[in-house]
Structure formats: structure tokens, C-alpha cells
Coordinates of N, CA and C in Angstrom, one line a residue:
M10 N 11.5 11.8 -11.1 CA 11.1 11.4 -9.8 C 9.7 11.8 -9.5
K11 N 8.9 10.8 -9.0 CA 7.5 11.0 -8.7 C 7.3 11.1 -7.2
V12 N 6.2 11.9 -6.8 CA 5.8 12.0 -5.4 C 4.7 11.1 -5.2
F13 N 4.8 10.2 -4.2 CA 3.8 9.2 -3.8 C 3.2 9.6 -2.5
P14 N 2.0 9.3 -2.2 CA 1.4 9.4 -0.9 C 2.0 8.4 0.0
T15 N 2.1 8.6 1.3 CA 2.4 7.5 2.2 C 1.2 6.6 2.2
A16 N 1.4 5.3 2.5 CA 0.3 4.3 2.5 C 0.5 3.3 3.5
Y17 N -0.5 2.9 4.2 CA -0.5 1.8 5.2 C -0.7 0.5 4.5
M18 N 0.3 -0.4 4.6 CA 0.2 -1.8 4.0 C -0.3 -1.6 2.5
P19 N 0.5 -1.0 1.7 CA 0.1 -0.5 0.4 C -0.6 -1.5 -0.5
S20 N -1.3 -0.9 -1.5 CA -2.1 -1.8 -2.4 C -1.2 -2.3 -3.5
M21 N -1.7 -3.2 -4.3 CA -0.9 -3.8 -5.4 C -0.6 -2.7 -6.4
E22 N -1.6 -1.8 -6.7 CA -1.4 -0.7 -7.6 C -0.2 0.2 -7.2
Y23 N -0.2 0.5 -5.9 CA 0.8 1.4 -5.3 C 2.2 0.8 -5.6
L24 N 2.4 -0.5 -5.3 CA 3.7 -1.2 -5.4 C 4.1 -1.3 -6.8
V25 N 3.2 -1.6 -7.7 CA 3.5 -1.7 -9.1 C 4.0 -0.4 -9.6
C26 N 3.4 0.7 -9.2 CA 3.9 2.1 -9.6 C 5.2 2.4 -9.0
C27 N 5.5 1.9 -7.8 CA 6.8 2.1 -7.2 C 7.8 1.4 -8.0
K28 N 7.5 0.2 -8.5 CA 8.5 -0.6 -9.3 C 8.8 0.1 -10.6
A29 N 7.8 0.9 -11.1 CA 8.0 1.5 -12.4 C 8.9 2.8 -12.3
A30 N 9.2 3.2 -11.1 CA 10.0 4.4 -11.0 C 11.4 4.1 -10.5
D31 N 12.4 4.9 -10.9 CA 13.8 4.8 -10.5 C 13.9 5.3 -9.0
Q32 N 13.2 6.4 -8.8 CA 13.2 7.0 -7.4 C 11.8 7.5 -7.1
I33 N 11.5 7.5 -5.9 CA 10.2 8.1 -5.5 C 10.4 9.0 -4.2
L34 N 9.6 10.0 -4.1 CA 9.6 10.8 -2.9 C 8.2 10.5 -2.2
I35 N 8.3 10.4 -0.9 CA 7.0 10.2 -0.1 C 6.6 11.6 0.3
E36 N 5.3 11.9 0.0 CA 4.8 13.3 0.4 C 4.6 13.4 1.9
Q37 N 5.3 14.4 2.5 CA 5.1 14.7 3.9 C 4.7 16.1 4.2
E38 N 4.7 17.0 3.1 CA 4.4 18.4 3.4 C 3.0 18.8 3.0
E39 N 2.2 17.8 2.5 CA 0.8 18.1 2.2 C 0.0 18.3 3.4
T40 N -1.2 19.0 3.3 CA -2.2 19.0 4.4 C -2.8 17.6 4.3
Y41 N -2.8 16.9 5.5 CA -3.2 15.5 5.5 C -4.7 15.4 5.2
P42 N -5.0 14.6 4.1 CA -6.4 14.3 3.8 C -6.9 13.1 4.5
K43 N -8.1 13.2 5.0 CA -8.7 12.0 5.7 C -9.3 11.0 4.8
Q44 N -9.5 9.8 5.4 CA -10.2 8.7 4.8 C -9.5 8.3 3.4
T45 N -8.2 8.1 3.5 CA -7.5 7.6 2.3 C -6.6 6.4 2.7
L46 N -5.8 5.9 1.7 CA -5.0 4.8 2.0 C -3.8 5.2 2.8
R47 N -3.6 6.4 3.2 CA -2.5 6.8 4.1 C -2.6 6.1 5.4
N48 N -3.8 5.8 5.9 CA -3.9 5.1 7.2 C -4.9 3.9 7.1
R49 N -5.1 3.3 5.9 CA -5.9 2.2 5.8 C -5.5 1.3 4.7
C50 N -5.9 0.0 4.8 CA -5.7 -0.9 3.7 C -6.9 -1.9 3.7
Y51 N -6.9 -2.8 2.7 CA -8.1 -3.6 2.5 C -7.6 -5.1 2.3
V52 N -8.4 -6.0 3.0 CA -8.1 -7.4 2.9 C -9.5 -8.1 2.6
A53 N -9.4 -9.2 2.0 CA -10.6 -10.0 1.6 C -11.0 -11.0 2.7
T54 N -12.2 -11.0 3.2 CA -12.7 -11.9 4.1 C -13.8 -12.7 3.5
S55 N -14.4 -13.7 4.3 CA -15.5 -14.5 3.7 C -16.7 -13.7 3.5
Q56 N -16.8 -12.5 4.1 CA -18.0 -11.7 4.0 C -17.8 -10.5 3.0
G57 N -16.6 -10.5 2.4 CA -16.3 -9.4 1.5 C -15.0 -8.7 1.9
V58 N -14.8 -7.5 1.3 CA -13.6 -6.7 1.6 C -13.8 -5.9 2.9
Q59 N -12.7 -5.9 3.7 CA -12.7 -5.3 5.0 C -11.6 -4.3 5.1
P60 N -11.8 -3.1 5.6 CA -10.7 -2.2 5.8 C -10.0 -2.4 7.1
L61 N -8.7 -2.2 7.2 CA -7.9 -2.2 8.4 C -7.4 -0.7 8.6
I62 N -7.8 -0.1 9.6 CA -7.6 1.4 9.8 C -6.7 1.7 11.0
V63 N -5.7 2.5 10.7 CA -4.8 3.0 11.8 C -5.4 4.3 12.4
P64 N -5.8 4.3 13.6 CA -6.4 5.6 14.2 C -5.3 6.6 14.3
V65 N -5.6 7.8 13.9 CA -4.6 8.9 13.9 C -5.2 10.2 14.6
S66 N -4.3 11.0 15.0 CA -4.6 12.3 15.5 C -4.0 13.4 14.7
K67 N -4.6 14.6 14.6 CA -4.1 15.7 13.9 C -3.8 16.9 14.8
P68 N -2.6 17.0 15.3 CA -2.3 18.0 16.3 C -2.7 19.4 15.9
N69 N -2.7 19.8 14.6 CA -3.0 21.1 14.2 C -4.4 21.1 13.4
G70 N -5.3 20.2 13.8 CA -6.6 20.2 13.2 C -6.5 19.9 11.7
N71 N -7.3 20.6 11.0 CA -7.4 20.5 9.5 C -6.2 21.0 8.8
N72 N -5.3 21.7 9.5 CA -4.1 22.3 8.9 C -2.9 21.4 9.2
T73 N -3.1 20.2 9.7 CA -2.0 19.3 10.0 C -1.3 18.7 8.8
K74 N 0.0 18.8 8.7 CA 0.7 18.2 7.6 C 0.8 16.7 7.8
T75 N 1.0 16.0 6.8 CA 1.2 14.5 6.9 C 2.3 14.1 7.8
K76 N 3.4 14.9 7.8 CA 4.6 14.5 8.6 C 4.3 14.8 10.1
E77 N 3.2 15.5 10.4 CA 2.8 15.8 11.8 C 1.8 14.8 12.3
I78 N 1.2 14.0 11.5 CA 0.2 13.0 11.9 C 0.7 12.0 12.9
K79 N 0.0 11.8 14.0 CA 0.4 10.9 15.0 C -0.5 9.7 15.1
I80 N 0.0 8.6 15.4 CA -0.8 7.4 15.6 C -1.5 7.6 17.0
L81 N -2.8 7.5 17.0 CA -3.6 7.9 18.2 C -3.4 6.9 19.4
D82 N -3.4 5.6 19.1 CA -3.1 4.6 20.1 C -2.6 3.3 19.4
T83 N -2.1 2.4 20.1 CA -1.6 1.2 19.5 C -2.5 0.0 19.6
S84 N -3.7 0.2 20.1 CA -4.6 -1.0 20.2 C -4.9 -1.6 18.9
F85 N -4.8 -0.8 17.8 CA -5.2 -1.3 16.5 C -4.2 -2.5 16.1
K86 N -3.0 -2.5 16.6 CA -2.1 -3.5 16.2 C -2.5 -4.9 16.5
K87 N -3.0 -5.1 17.8 CA -3.5 -6.4 18.1 C -4.8 -6.8 17.3
H88 N -5.6 -5.8 17.1 CA -6.8 -6.0 16.3 C -6.5 -6.4 14.9
H89 N -5.5 -5.7 14.2 CA -5.1 -6.1 12.9 C -4.5 -7.4 12.8
L90 N -3.7 -7.8 13.8 CA -3.0 -9.1 13.8 C -4.1 -10.2 14.0
K91 N -5.1 -9.9 14.8 CA -6.1 -10.9 15.0 C -6.9 -11.1 13.8
T92 N -7.2 -10.0 13.1 CA -8.0 -10.1 11.8 C -7.2 -10.8 10.8
L93 N -5.9 -10.6 10.7 CA -5.1 -11.3 9.7 C -5.0 -12.7 10.0
K94 N -4.9 -13.1 11.2 CA -4.9 -14.5 11.6 C -6.2 -15.2 11.2
S95 N -7.3 -14.5 11.5 CA -8.7 -15.1 11.1 C -8.8 -15.2 9.6
V96 N -8.3 -14.3 8.9 CA -8.5 -14.3 7.4 C -7.5 -15.2 6.7
Y97 N -6.3 -15.2 7.1 CA -5.2 -15.8 6.4 C -4.6 -17.1 7.0
K98 N -5.1 -17.5 8.1 CA -4.5 -18.7 8.7 C -4.5 -19.9 7.9
S99 N -5.4 -20.0 6.9 CA -5.4 -21.2 6.0 C -4.7 -20.9 4.7
S100 N -4.2 -19.7 4.5 CA -3.5 -19.4 3.3 C -2.2 -20.2 3.2
A101 N -1.7 -20.3 2.0 CA -0.5 -21.2 1.7 C 0.8 -20.8 2.5
F102 N 0.9 -19.4 2.7 CA 2.2 -19.0 3.2 C 2.0 -18.2 4.5
Y103 N 0.9 -18.4 5.2 CA 0.7 -17.7 6.5 C 1.8 -17.9 7.5
D104 N 2.1 -19.2 7.7 CA 3.1 -19.5 8.7 C 4.5 -19.0 8.4
Y105 N 4.8 -18.9 7.1 CA 6.1 -18.4 6.6 C 6.2 -16.9 6.8
Y106 N 5.2 -16.2 6.6 CA 5.3 -14.7 6.6 C 4.7 -14.0 7.8
Y107 N 4.0 -14.8 8.7 CA 3.3 -14.1 9.8 C 4.3 -13.3 10.7
D108 N 5.4 -13.9 11.0 CA 6.4 -13.3 11.9 C 6.9 -12.0 11.3
I109 N 7.1 -12.0 10.0 CA 7.6 -10.8 9.3 C 6.5 -9.7 9.4
V110 N 5.3 -10.1 9.1 CA 4.2 -9.1 9.2 C 4.0 -8.6 10.6
E111 N 4.1 -9.5 11.6 CA 3.9 -9.1 13.0 C 5.0 -8.0 13.4
D112 N 6.2 -8.2 12.9 CA 7.3 -7.3 13.2 C 7.0 -5.9 12.6
I113 N 6.4 -5.9 11.4 CA 6.1 -4.7 10.7 C 5.0 -3.9 11.5
I114 N 4.0 -4.7 11.9 CA 2.8 -4.0 12.5 C 3.2 -3.6 13.9
M115 N 4.1 -4.3 14.6 CA 4.4 -3.9 16.0 C 5.6 -2.9 16.1
F116 N 6.0 -2.4 14.9 CA 7.1 -1.4 14.9 C 6.7 -0.2 15.7
Q117 N 7.6 0.3 16.6 CA 7.2 1.3 17.5 C 7.6 2.7 17.0
T118 N 6.7 3.6 16.8 CA 6.8 5.0 16.5 C 5.5 5.7 16.6
E119 N 5.5 6.9 17.0 CA 4.3 7.7 17.0 C 3.9 8.3 15.7
S120 N 4.9 8.4 14.8 CA 4.7 9.0 13.5 C 4.1 8.1 12.5
L121 N 2.9 8.4 11.9 CA 2.3 7.6 10.8 C 3.2 7.4 9.6
I122 N 3.8 8.5 9.2 CA 4.6 8.5 8.0 C 5.9 7.6 8.2
E123 N 6.5 7.6 9.4 CA 7.6 6.8 9.7 C 7.2 5.3 9.8
Y124 N 6.1 5.1 10.3 CA 5.5 3.8 10.5 C 5.3 3.1 9.1
N125 N 4.7 3.9 8.2 CA 4.5 3.4 6.8 C 5.8 3.2 6.1
F126 N 6.7 4.1 6.3 CA 8.0 4.1 5.5 C 8.8 2.8 5.9
H127 N 8.8 2.5 7.2 CA 9.4 1.3 7.7 C 8.8 0.1 7.0
A128 N 7.5 0.0 6.9 CA 6.8 -1.1 6.3 C 7.2 -1.2 4.8
L129 N 7.1 -0.1 4.2 CA 7.4 0.0 2.7 C 8.8 -0.6 2.4
K130 N 9.8 -0.2 3.2 CA 11.1 -0.7 3.0 C 11.2 -2.2 3.1
T131 N 10.4 -2.8 4.0 CA 10.4 -4.2 4.2 C 9.7 -4.9 3.0
F132 N 8.6 -4.3 2.5 CA 7.9 -4.9 1.3 C 8.8 -4.8 0.0
F133 N 9.6 -3.7 -0.1 CA 10.5 -3.6 -1.2 C 11.5 -4.8 -1.2
K134 N 12.0 -5.1 -0.1 CA 12.9 -6.2 0.0 C 12.2 -7.6 -0.3
L135 N 11.0 -7.8 0.2 CA 10.3 -9.0 -0.1 C 9.9 -9.2 -1.5
L136 N 9.7 -8.1 -2.2 CA 9.2 -8.1 -3.6 C 10.3 -7.8 -4.6
N137 N 11.5 -7.6 -4.1 CA 12.7 -7.3 -5.0 C 12.5 -6.0 -5.8
I138 N 11.9 -5.0 -5.1 CA 11.8 -3.7 -5.8 C 13.0 -2.9 -5.4
S139 N 13.7 -2.4 -6.4 CA 15.0 -1.7 -6.2 C 14.9 -0.2 -6.2
T140 N 13.7 0.3 -6.3 CA 13.4 1.8 -6.3 C 13.9 2.4 -5.1
S141 N 14.7 3.5 -5.2 CA 15.1 4.3 -4.0 C 14.0 5.2 -3.6
M142 N 14.0 5.6 -2.3 CA 12.9 6.4 -1.8 C 13.4 7.3 -0.7
D143 N 12.7 8.5 -0.6 CA 13.1 9.5 0.4 C 11.8 10.3 0.6
F144 N 11.9 11.3 1.5 CA 10.8 12.2 1.7 C 11.0 13.5 1.0
N145 N 9.9 14.1 0.5 CA 10.1 15.4 -0.1 C 10.3 16.5 1.0
N146 N 10.7 17.7 0.5 CA 11.0 18.8 1.5 C 10.1 20.0 1.3
K147 N 9.3 20.0 0.2 CA 8.3 21.0 0.0 C 7.2 20.5 -0.9
F148 N 6.0 21.1 -0.7 CA 4.8 20.7 -1.4 C 4.8 21.3 -2.8
E149 N 4.6 20.5 -3.8 CA 4.5 21.0 -5.2 C 3.2 20.5 -5.8
Q150 N 2.5 21.4 -6.4 CA 1.2 21.0 -7.1 C 1.5 20.3 -8.4
E151 N 0.7 19.3 -8.7 CA 0.8 18.6 -10.0 C -0.6 18.5 -10.6
P152 N -0.6 18.3 -11.9 CA -1.9 18.2 -12.6 C -2.7 17.0 -12.0
E153 N -4.0 17.2 -11.7 CA -4.7 16.2 -11.0 C -4.8 14.8 -11.8
S154 N -4.7 14.9 -13.1 CA -4.8 13.7 -13.9 C -3.6 12.8 -13.8
S155 N -2.5 13.4 -13.3 CA -1.2 12.5 -13.1 C -0.7 12.6 -11.7
D156 N -1.4 13.2 -10.8 CA -0.9 13.3 -9.4 C -1.2 12.0 -8.6
L157 N -0.1 11.3 -8.4 CA -0.2 10.0 -7.7 C -0.6 10.1 -6.3
R158 N -0.5 11.3 -5.7 CA -1.0 11.5 -4.3 C -2.5 11.4 -4.3
I159 N -3.1 11.7 -5.4 CA -4.6 11.5 -5.5 C -4.9 10.2 -6.1
L160 N -4.3 9.8 -7.2 CA -4.6 8.6 -7.9 C -4.4 7.3 -7.0
L161 N -3.4 7.3 -6.2 CA -3.0 6.1 -5.4 C -3.6 6.1 -4.0
S162 N -4.4 7.0 -3.6 CA -4.8 7.1 -2.2 C -6.3 7.1 -2.0
K163 N -7.1 6.8 -3.1 CA -8.5 6.9 -2.9 C -9.1 5.8 -2.0
K164 N -10.1 6.1 -1.2 CA -10.8 5.2 -0.4 C -11.4 4.1 -1.3
N165 N -11.5 2.9 -0.9 CA -12.0 1.8 -1.6 C -11.3 1.6 -3.0
S166 N -10.0 1.8 -3.0 CA -9.2 1.7 -4.2 C -9.2 0.3 -4.8
Y167 N -9.5 -0.7 -4.0 CA -9.5 -2.0 -4.6 C -10.5 -2.2 -5.7
N168 N -11.5 -1.4 -5.8 CA -12.5 -1.5 -6.9 C -12.6 -0.2 -7.7
S169 N -11.6 0.6 -7.6 CA -11.5 1.9 -8.3 C -10.2 2.0 -9.0
F170 N -10.1 1.5 -10.2 CA -8.8 1.3 -10.9 C -8.4 2.7 -11.5
Q171 N -7.3 3.3 -10.9 CA -6.9 4.6 -11.4 C -5.8 4.5 -12.4
I172 N -4.9 3.5 -12.3 CA -3.8 3.4 -13.2 C -3.7 2.0 -13.8
I173 N -3.7 1.0 -12.9 CA -3.6 -0.4 -13.4 C -5.0 -0.9 -13.8
E174 N -5.0 -1.4 -15.0 CA -6.3 -2.0 -15.5 C -6.3 -3.5 -15.5
T175 N -5.2 -4.1 -15.6 CA -5.1 -5.6 -15.7 C -4.3 -6.1 -14.6
Y176 N -4.9 -7.0 -13.8 CA -4.2 -7.6 -12.7 C -4.0 -9.1 -12.9
E177 N -2.8 -9.5 -12.5 CA -2.4 -10.9 -12.5 C -3.1 -11.6 -11.4
K178 N -3.8 -12.7 -11.7 CA -4.6 -13.5 -10.7 C -3.6 -14.4 -9.9
Y179 N -3.9 -14.5 -8.7 CA -3.2 -15.5 -7.8 C -4.3 -16.1 -6.9
S180 N -4.1 -17.2 -6.3 CA -5.1 -17.9 -5.5 C -5.3 -17.0 -4.2
Q181 N -6.6 -16.8 -3.9 CA -7.0 -16.1 -2.7 C -7.9 -17.0 -1.8
V182 N -7.8 -16.8 -0.5 CA -8.4 -17.7 0.4 C -9.9 -17.9 0.2
F183 N -10.6 -16.7 -0.1 CA -12.1 -16.8 -0.2 C -12.5 -16.5 -1.6
E184 N -11.7 -16.9 -2.6 CA -12.0 -16.7 -4.0 C -13.3 -17.4 -4.4
D185 N -13.5 -18.6 -3.8 CA -14.6 -19.5 -4.2 C -15.9 -18.8 -3.7
K186 N -15.8 -18.0 -2.6 CA -17.0 -17.4 -2.1 C -17.3 -16.0 -2.6
I187 N -16.3 -15.2 -2.8 CA -16.5 -13.8 -3.2 C -15.9 -13.4 -4.5
G188 N -15.2 -14.4 -5.1 CA -14.5 -14.2 -6.4 C -13.2 -13.5 -6.1
F189 N -12.4 -13.4 -7.2 CA -11.1 -12.8 -7.1 C -11.2 -11.3 -6.9
V190 N -10.5 -10.7 -5.9 CA -10.5 -9.3 -5.7 C -9.2 -8.7 -6.0
P191 N -9.0 -7.9 -7.0 CA -7.7 -7.3 -7.3 C -7.4 -6.1 -6.4
N192 N -6.2 -5.7 -6.4 CA -5.7 -4.5 -5.8 C -6.0 -4.4 -4.3
L193 N -5.9 -5.5 -3.6 CA -5.9 -5.5 -2.2 C -4.6 -5.1 -1.6
S194 N -4.5 -5.1 -0.3 CA -3.2 -4.8 0.4 C -2.2 -5.9 0.0
V195 N -0.9 -5.5 0.0 CA 0.2 -6.4 -0.3 C 0.2 -7.6 0.7
L196 N -0.5 -7.4 1.9 CA -0.6 -8.5 2.8 C -1.3 -9.7 2.2
D197 N -2.3 -9.4 1.4 CA -3.1 -10.5 0.8 C -2.2 -11.2 -0.2
L198 N -1.4 -10.5 -0.9 CA -0.5 -11.1 -1.9 C 0.6 -12.0 -1.3
I199 N 1.2 -11.5 -0.2 CA 2.3 -12.3 0.3 C 1.8 -13.5 1.1
F200 N 0.7 -13.4 1.7 CA 0.2 -14.6 2.4 C -0.3 -15.7 1.5
N201 N -0.8 -15.2 0.3 CA -1.3 -16.2 -0.7 C -0.3 -16.7 -1.7
A202 N 0.5 -15.7 -2.2 CA 1.5 -16.1 -3.2 C 2.9 -16.3 -2.8
G203 N 3.2 -15.9 -1.6 CA 4.5 -16.2 -1.0 C 5.7 -15.7 -1.8
P204 N 6.6 -16.6 -2.1 CA 7.8 -16.2 -2.8 C 7.6 -15.8 -4.3
Q205 N 6.4 -16.1 -4.8 CA 6.0 -15.7 -6.1 C 5.4 -14.3 -6.2
S206 N 5.3 -13.6 -5.0 CA 4.7 -12.3 -4.9 C 5.4 -11.3 -5.8
G207 N 6.7 -11.3 -5.8 CA 7.5 -10.5 -6.7 C 7.2 -10.7 -8.2
T208 N 7.0 -12.0 -8.5 CA 6.7 -12.3 -9.9 C 5.4 -11.8 -10.3
V209 N 4.4 -11.8 -9.4 CA 3.1 -11.3 -9.7 C 3.2 -9.8 -9.9
I210 N 3.9 -9.1 -9.1 CA 4.1 -7.6 -9.3 C 4.8 -7.3 -10.6
N211 N 5.8 -8.1 -11.0 CA 6.4 -8.0 -12.3 C 5.5 -8.1 -13.4
C212 N 4.6 -9.2 -13.4 CA 3.7 -9.4 -14.4 C 2.7 -8.3 -14.6
I213 N 2.2 -7.8 -13.5 CA 1.2 -6.6 -13.5 C 1.9 -5.4 -14.2
Y214 N 3.2 -5.2 -13.8 CA 3.9 -4.1 -14.3 C 4.1 -4.2 -15.8
E215 N 4.5 -5.4 -16.3 CA 4.8 -5.6 -17.7 C 3.5 -5.6 -18.5
N216 N 2.4 -5.9 -17.9 CA 1.1 -6.0 -18.7 C 0.4 -4.6 -18.7
N217 N 0.9 -3.6 -18.0 CA 0.2 -2.4 -17.9 C 1.0 -1.2 -18.3
F218 N 2.3 -1.2 -18.1 CA 3.1 0.0 -18.3 C 3.8 -0.1 -19.7
D219 N 3.0 0.4 -20.7 CA 3.6 0.5 -22.0 C 4.3 1.9 -22.1
S220 N 4.8 2.3 -23.2 CA 5.6 3.5 -23.3 C 4.8 4.7 -23.0
S221 N 3.5 4.7 -23.5 CA 2.7 5.9 -23.3 C 2.4 6.2 -21.8
L222 N 2.1 5.1 -21.0 CA 1.8 5.3 -19.6 C 3.1 5.7 -18.9
L223 N 4.2 5.1 -19.2 CA 5.5 5.4 -18.6 C 5.8 6.9 -18.8
G224 N 5.5 7.4 -20.0 CA 5.7 8.8 -20.3 C 4.8 9.7 -19.5
L225 N 3.6 9.3 -19.4 CA 2.6 10.1 -18.7 C 3.0 10.4 -17.2
F226 N 3.5 9.4 -16.6 CA 3.9 9.5 -15.2 C 5.4 9.7 -15.0
S227 N 6.1 9.9 -16.0 CA 7.6 10.2 -16.0 C 8.3 9.1 -15.3
F228 N 7.9 7.9 -15.5 CA 8.7 6.8 -15.0 C 9.8 6.4 -15.9
K229 N 10.6 5.5 -15.4 CA 11.7 5.0 -16.2 C 11.2 4.2 -17.3
S230 N 11.9 4.2 -18.4 CA 11.4 3.4 -19.6 C 12.3 2.1 -19.7

């Protein structure tokens, strides 16, 4: 069982790694690190890659645990939905998935980790990922070279490949202007690939997770 960081609208790499595991634990006992994918994701616009950030507060300052992180205000929700409409309204499956995404974003809770957990459960269903998940109950140190809490949460992870090296291409709205951008938020995948999103995740998994990599991260074989 591997420990994953919580993630806002997780990246392709994150979800492929989830698929590779039988069970995952979401880290909630760590001291919350700033400027990671725990509260941000990335989408591709006509001007390049843009982050979508959830504003958060740390009740105990720099000693705040991830499970204690609060969403600072809810104004980001309308901003994110407006951005997604601007970016993806011409995508093949925008109309089909917008209501689902809107429900995810508008989910009501003050807790960042609960907010992300609710979204992740929905994406598992959409992508046919059967991995079970729960929260951990104590912090345990792991070797940095295989600590997914580090490897899967780096800022600007869309161009910093930590685990996945080969990505399955799918049509993107602004591909003709900025080229294909791998490892964006799952939102980019479902708006562009629709019902084939699960197949894309499967292909990335099959092309990257050989026996040596599965062993390194203690995933199922």
C-alpha cells in the first residue's frame, strides 16, 4: 500500500500511479507543504499552461497538518469554472462533462483534503479505476527516491516527469498553437477524450509500468 499526497484535480501521472496500486492511502498527517499539486492543477490555454489554484489557510502556521488545511474562500470556484469554459468550450466533450465537473468544483466543505478526496472518487468512477483508498493515521518517512508524496506533488509537474516517461497522445484544444502538453490535469483529459479517457490512462500505465518500476513502488504486479 502506497501513500499518496492529496491533489486538486490530479494530474495524469497521479492517476496512472493510482491505477497501478491495489490500495492507496492519502497523506493527511504530514506538515502541509506549500506550492504543490495539493491545491493546484494545470490546464492548457492558447497562451500556454495555466495553473488553477485553491486558496487555503493554515490555522497552525507552518506547523499545520494537511488534514487541518482549510479552503480560504469559495470565490475560486466561479473563477475556475469560468476559466474551464473559456478553455474547453470548443472541446469535443465539454457539454457532456461540464455538469459533472461543476458538481465536483461546487462541492461544499471547508477541508481541502475532503474536497480533493470527493473529487478523486468521482474521477476513479469516470476512469474505471478500481483502486481502494483511505486516509493514513500516522506519518511515516519514506526514501525520497520513491516517496510519492514528493514525486507526485511538484509544482509545474506537467513538464517535470518524475515517474511516467511516455504519454499517450490525445487531441487537445490548443495543440496546433502550443503543441501537445502531457501530464495536465485530468480535466484536460476528460473534456478532450471523453469516454476514451480511461483507455488513455490504461495505455499510459501499460507503456510505463514494467516489472522493475512496479517493484520499486511496491505496486501490484
